[in-house]
XYZ file of N, CA and C in Angstrom:
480
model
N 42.367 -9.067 37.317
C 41.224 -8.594 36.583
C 41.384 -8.967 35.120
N 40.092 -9.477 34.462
C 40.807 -9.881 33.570
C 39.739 -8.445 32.343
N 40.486 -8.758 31.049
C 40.438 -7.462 30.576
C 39.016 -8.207 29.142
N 38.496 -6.535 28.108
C 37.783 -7.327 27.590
C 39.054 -7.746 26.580
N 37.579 -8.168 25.450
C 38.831 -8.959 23.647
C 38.594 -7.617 23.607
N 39.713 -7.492 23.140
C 40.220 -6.255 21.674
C 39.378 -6.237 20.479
N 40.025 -5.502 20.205
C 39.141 -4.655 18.356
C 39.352 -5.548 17.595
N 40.772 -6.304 17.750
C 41.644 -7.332 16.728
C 41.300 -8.711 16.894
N 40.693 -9.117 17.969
C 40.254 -10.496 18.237
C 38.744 -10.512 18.256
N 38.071 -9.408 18.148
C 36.402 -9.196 17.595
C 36.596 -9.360 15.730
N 37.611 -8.487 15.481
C 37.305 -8.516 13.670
C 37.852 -10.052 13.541
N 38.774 -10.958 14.416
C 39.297 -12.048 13.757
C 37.791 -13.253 13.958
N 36.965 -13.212 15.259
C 36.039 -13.742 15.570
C 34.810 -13.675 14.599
N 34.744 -12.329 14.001
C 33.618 -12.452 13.254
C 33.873 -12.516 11.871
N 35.411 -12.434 11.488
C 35.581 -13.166 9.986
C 35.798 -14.910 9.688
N 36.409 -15.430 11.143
C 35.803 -16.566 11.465
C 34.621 -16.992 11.074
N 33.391 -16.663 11.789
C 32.191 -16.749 11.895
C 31.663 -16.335 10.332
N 32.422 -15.487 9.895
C 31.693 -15.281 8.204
C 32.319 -16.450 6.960
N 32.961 -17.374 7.567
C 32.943 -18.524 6.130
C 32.460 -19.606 6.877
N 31.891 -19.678 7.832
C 30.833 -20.753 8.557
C 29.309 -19.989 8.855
N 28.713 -20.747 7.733
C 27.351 -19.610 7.125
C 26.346 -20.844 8.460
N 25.587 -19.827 9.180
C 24.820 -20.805 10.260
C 23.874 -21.381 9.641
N 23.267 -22.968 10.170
C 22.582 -23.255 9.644
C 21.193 -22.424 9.897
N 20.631 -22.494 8.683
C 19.047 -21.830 9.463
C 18.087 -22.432 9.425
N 17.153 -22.151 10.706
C 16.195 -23.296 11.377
C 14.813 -22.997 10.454
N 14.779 -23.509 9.429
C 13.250 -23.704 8.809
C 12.153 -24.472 9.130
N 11.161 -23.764 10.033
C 10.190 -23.934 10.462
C 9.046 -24.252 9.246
N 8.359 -25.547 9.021
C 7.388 -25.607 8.343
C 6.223 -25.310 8.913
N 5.090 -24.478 8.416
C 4.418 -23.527 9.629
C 2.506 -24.170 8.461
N 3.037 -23.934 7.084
C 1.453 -24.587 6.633
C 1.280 -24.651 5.446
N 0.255 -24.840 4.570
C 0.127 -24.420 3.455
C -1.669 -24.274 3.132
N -1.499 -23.677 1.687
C -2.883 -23.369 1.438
C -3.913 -24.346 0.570
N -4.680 -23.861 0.256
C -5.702 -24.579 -0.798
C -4.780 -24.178 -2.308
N -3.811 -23.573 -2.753
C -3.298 -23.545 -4.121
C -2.298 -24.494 -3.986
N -1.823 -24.638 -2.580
C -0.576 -25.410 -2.960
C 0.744 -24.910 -2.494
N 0.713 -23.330 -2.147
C 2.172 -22.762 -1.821
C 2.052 -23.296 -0.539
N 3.345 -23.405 0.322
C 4.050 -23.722 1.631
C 4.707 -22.768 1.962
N 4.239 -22.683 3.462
C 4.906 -21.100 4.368
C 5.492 -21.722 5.279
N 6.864 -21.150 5.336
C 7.829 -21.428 6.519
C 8.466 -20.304 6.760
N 9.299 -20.739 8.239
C 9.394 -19.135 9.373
C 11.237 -19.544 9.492
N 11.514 -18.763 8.914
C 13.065 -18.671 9.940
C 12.923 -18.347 11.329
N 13.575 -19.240 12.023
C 13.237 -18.822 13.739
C 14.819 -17.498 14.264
N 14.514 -16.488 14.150
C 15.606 -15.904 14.723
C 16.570 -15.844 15.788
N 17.644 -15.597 15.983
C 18.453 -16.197 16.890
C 19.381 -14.698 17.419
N 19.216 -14.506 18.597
C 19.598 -13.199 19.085
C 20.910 -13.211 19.406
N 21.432 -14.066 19.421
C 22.928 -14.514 19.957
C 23.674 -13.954 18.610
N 23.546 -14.529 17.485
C 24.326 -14.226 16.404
C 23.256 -12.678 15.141
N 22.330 -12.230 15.735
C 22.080 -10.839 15.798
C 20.832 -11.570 14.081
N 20.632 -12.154 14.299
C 19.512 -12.628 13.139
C 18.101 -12.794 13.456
N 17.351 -11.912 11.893
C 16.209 -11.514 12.849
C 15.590 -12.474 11.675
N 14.046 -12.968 12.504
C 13.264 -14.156 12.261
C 12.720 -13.464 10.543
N 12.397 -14.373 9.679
C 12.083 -13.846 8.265
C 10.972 -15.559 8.001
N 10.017 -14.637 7.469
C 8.743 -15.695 7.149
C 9.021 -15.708 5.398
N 8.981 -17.159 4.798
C 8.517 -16.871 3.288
C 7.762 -18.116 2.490
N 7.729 -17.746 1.729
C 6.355 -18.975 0.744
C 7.480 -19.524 -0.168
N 7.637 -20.964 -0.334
C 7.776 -21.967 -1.454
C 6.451 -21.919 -2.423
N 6.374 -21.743 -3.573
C 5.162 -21.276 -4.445
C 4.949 -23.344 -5.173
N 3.928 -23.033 -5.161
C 3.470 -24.316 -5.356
C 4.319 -25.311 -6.951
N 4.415 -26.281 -6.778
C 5.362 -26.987 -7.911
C 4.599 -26.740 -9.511
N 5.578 -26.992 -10.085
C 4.571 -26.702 -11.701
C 4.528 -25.526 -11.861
N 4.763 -24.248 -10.573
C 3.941 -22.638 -11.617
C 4.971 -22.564 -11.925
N 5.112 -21.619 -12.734
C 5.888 -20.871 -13.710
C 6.891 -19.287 -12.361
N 7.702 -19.530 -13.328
C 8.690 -18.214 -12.193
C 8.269 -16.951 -12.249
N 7.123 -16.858 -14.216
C 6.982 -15.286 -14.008
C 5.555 -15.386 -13.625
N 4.423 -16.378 -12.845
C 3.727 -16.458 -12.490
C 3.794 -15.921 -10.917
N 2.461 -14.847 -10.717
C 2.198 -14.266 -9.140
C 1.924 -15.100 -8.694
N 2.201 -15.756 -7.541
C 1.745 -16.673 -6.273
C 0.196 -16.073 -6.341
N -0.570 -17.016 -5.900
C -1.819 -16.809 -5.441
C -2.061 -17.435 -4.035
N -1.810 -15.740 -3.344
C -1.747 -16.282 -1.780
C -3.101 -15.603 -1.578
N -3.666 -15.656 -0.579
C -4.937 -15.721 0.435
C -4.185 -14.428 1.140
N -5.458 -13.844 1.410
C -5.105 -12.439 2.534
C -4.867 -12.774 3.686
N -5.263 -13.794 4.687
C -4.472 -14.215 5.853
C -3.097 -14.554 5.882
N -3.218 -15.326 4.862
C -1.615 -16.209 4.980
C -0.549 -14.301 4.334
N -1.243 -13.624 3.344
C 0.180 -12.197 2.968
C -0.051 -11.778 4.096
N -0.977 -11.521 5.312
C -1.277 -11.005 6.444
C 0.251 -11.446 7.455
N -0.180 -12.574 7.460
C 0.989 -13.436 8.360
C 2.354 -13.192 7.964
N 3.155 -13.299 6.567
C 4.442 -13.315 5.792
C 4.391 -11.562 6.246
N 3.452 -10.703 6.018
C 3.996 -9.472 6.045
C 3.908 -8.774 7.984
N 3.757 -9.605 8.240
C 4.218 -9.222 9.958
C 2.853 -8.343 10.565
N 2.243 -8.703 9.794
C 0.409 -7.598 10.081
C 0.021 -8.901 11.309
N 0.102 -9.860 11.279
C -0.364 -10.662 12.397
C 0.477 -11.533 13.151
N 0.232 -12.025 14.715
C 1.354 -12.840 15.049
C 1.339 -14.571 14.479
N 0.380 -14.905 14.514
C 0.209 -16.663 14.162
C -0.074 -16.210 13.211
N -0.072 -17.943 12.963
C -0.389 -18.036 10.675
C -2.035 -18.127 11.486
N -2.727 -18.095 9.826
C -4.279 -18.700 10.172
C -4.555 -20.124 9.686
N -5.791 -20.200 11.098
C -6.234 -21.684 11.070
C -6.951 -22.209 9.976
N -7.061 -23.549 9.414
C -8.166 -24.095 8.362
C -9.764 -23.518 8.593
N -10.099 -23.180 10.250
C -11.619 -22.916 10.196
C -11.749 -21.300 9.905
N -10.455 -20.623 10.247
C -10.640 -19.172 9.719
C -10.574 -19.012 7.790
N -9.751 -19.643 7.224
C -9.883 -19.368 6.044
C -10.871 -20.045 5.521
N -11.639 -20.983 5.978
C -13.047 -21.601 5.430
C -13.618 -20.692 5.843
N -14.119 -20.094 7.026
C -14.878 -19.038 7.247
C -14.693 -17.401 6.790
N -13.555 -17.567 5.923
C -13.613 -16.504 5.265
C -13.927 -16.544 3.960
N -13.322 -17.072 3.556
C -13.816 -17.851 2.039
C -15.640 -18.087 1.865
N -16.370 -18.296 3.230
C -17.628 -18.607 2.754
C -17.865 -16.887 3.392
N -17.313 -16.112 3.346
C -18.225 -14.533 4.037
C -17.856 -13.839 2.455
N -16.152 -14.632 1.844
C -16.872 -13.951 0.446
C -17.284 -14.019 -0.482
N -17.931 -15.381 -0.708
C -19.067 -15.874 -1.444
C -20.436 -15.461 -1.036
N -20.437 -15.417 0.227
C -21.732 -14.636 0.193
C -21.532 -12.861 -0.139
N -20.544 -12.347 -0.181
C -20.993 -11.166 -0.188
C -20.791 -11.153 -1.920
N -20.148 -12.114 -2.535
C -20.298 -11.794 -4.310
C -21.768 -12.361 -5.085
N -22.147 -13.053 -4.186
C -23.609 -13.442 -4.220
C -24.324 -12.430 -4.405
N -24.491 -11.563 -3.036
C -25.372 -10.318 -2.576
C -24.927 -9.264 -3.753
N -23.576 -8.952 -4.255
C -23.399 -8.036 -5.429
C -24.014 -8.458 -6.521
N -24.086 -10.031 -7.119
C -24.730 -10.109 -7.968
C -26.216 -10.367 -8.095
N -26.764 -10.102 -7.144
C -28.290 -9.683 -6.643
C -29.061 -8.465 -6.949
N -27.794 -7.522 -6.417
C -27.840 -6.427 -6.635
C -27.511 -5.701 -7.314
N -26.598 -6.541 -8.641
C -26.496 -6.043 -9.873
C -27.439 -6.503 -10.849
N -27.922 -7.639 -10.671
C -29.751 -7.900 -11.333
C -30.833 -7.429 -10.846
N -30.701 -6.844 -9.731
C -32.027 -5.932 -9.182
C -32.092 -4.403 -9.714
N -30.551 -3.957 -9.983
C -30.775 -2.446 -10.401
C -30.310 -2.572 -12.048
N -30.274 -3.520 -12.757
C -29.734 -3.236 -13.920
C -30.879 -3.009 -14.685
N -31.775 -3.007 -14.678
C -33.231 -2.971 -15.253
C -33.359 -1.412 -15.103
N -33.179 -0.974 -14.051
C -33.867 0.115 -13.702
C -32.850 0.780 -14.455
N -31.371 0.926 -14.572
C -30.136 1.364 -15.223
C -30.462 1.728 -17.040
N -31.552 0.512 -17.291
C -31.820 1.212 -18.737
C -32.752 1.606 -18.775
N -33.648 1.694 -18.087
C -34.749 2.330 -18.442
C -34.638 4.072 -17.357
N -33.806 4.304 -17.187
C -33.089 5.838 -16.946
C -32.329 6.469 -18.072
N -31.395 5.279 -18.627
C -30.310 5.768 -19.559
C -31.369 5.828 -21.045
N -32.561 5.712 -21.154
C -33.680 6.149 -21.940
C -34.021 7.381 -21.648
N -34.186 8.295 -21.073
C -34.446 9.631 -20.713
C -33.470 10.073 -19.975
N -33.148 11.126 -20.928
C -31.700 12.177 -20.558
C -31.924 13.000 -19.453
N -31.786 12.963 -18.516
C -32.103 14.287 -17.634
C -30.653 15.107 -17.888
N -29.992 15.361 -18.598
C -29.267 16.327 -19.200
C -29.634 17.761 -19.451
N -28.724 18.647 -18.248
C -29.349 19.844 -19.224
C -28.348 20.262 -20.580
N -29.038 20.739 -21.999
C -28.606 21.119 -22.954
C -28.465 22.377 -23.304
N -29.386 23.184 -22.409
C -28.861 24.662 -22.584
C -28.064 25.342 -22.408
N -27.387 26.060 -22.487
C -26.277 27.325 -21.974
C -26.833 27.549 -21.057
N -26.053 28.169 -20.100
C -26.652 29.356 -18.764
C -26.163 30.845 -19.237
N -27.086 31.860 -19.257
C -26.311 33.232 -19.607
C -26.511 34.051 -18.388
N -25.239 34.563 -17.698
C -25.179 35.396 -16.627
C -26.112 36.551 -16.924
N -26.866 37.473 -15.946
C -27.229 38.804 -16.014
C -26.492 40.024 -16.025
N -25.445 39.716 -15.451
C -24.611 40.520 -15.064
C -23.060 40.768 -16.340
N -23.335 41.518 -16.682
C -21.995 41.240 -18.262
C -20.321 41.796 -17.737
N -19.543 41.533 -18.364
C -18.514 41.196 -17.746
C -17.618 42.508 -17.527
N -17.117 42.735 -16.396
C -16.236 43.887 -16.423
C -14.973 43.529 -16.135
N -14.072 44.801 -16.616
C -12.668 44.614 -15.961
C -12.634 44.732 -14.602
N -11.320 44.343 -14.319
C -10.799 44.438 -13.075
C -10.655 45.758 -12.638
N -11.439 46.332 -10.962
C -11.557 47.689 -10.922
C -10.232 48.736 -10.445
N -10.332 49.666 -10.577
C -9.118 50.590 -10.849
C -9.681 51.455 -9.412
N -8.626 51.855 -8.814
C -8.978 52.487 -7.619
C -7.909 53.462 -7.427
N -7.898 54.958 -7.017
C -7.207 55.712 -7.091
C -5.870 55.728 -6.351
N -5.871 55.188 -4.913
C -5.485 55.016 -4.134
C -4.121 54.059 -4.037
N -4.295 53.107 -5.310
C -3.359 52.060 -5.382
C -2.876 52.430 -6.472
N -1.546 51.443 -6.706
C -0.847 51.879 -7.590
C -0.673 50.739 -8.878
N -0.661 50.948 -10.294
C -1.358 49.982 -11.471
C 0.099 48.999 -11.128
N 1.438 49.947 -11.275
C 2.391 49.058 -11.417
C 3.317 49.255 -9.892
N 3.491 48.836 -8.933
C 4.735 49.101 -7.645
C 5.868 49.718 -7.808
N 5.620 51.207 -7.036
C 6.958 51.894 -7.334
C 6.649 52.854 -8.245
N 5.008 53.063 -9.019
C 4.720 53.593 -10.064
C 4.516 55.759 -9.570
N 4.508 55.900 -8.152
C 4.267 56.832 -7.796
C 5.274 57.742 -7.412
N 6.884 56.725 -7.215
C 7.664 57.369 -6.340
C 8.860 57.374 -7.733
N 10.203 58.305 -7.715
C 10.571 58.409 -8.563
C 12.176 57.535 -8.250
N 13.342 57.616 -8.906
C 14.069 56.453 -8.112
C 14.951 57.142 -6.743
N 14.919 58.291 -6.200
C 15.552 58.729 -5.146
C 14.220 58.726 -4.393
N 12.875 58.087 -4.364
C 11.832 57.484 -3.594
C 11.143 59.269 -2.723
N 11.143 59.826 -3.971
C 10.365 60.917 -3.709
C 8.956 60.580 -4.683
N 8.046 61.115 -3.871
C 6.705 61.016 -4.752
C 6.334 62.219 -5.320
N 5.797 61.162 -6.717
C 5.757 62.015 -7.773
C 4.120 62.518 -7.245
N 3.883 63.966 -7.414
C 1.952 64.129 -7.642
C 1.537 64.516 -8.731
């Protein structure tokens, strides 16, 4: 029968394995209309490495410059979807939001007219409101006590 490795030939195997760094399989997967490039580490279950997606940012920007990624493609890098997206989905998204900044600015020249000629008459009210009712204290009731403990004396006999 043969037996397993030991504790001592696992720690020698995997300090082995730690100054031979694996190569890793960079998948070129796409890029966008700015210019950045997305690639996929392919993960490998054997040596316990899990798959990691990331962006090369387009040449020329600057380091303290934000990437200007597209909501499909941060969709994809952040694990919200399984495939990257296709050229006809981000054209077809790109034209749903031109039309809808279109339709806002339609509808910010259709009501801006009406916007000043409201902000010309105050419907503000300027008066005070005066209650009818004038203000009382808080009511006093025989039954209760103003301060706790105020009735009984400290061997918790009550006082009358």
């Amino acid at each position: 029968m043969s037996r397993k490795p030991g504790n001592i030939s696992r720690i020698f195997t995997n300090l082995k394995n730690s100054f031979f760094v694996a190569k890793q399989n960079n998948k070129y997967i796409g890029s966008d209309q700015f210019g950045n490039e997305y690639y996929e580490i392919i993960g490998d279950s054997n040596r316990n490495v899990r798959g990691q997606r990331y962006i090369k940012e387009r040449t020329g920007a600057s380091s303290h410059d934000i990437p200007d990624v597209p909501v499909e493609w941060d969709a994809w890098l952040r694990g919200r979807r399984k495939n990257p997206p296709t050229e006809e989905e981000i054209q077809r998204n790109y034209v749903k939001m031109m039309q809808k900044k279109m339709r806002a600015e339609q509808l910010e020249n259709k009501y801006s007219g009406e916007k000043i000629e409201e902000g010309s008459e105050p419907n503000v009210l300027t008066e005070t409101i005066v209650s009818n009712n004038p203000k009382t204290s808080f009511p006093k009731y025989e039954e209760f006590e103003d301060t706790p403990g105020q009735k009984y004396n400290k061997e918790g006999n009550k006082i009358s």
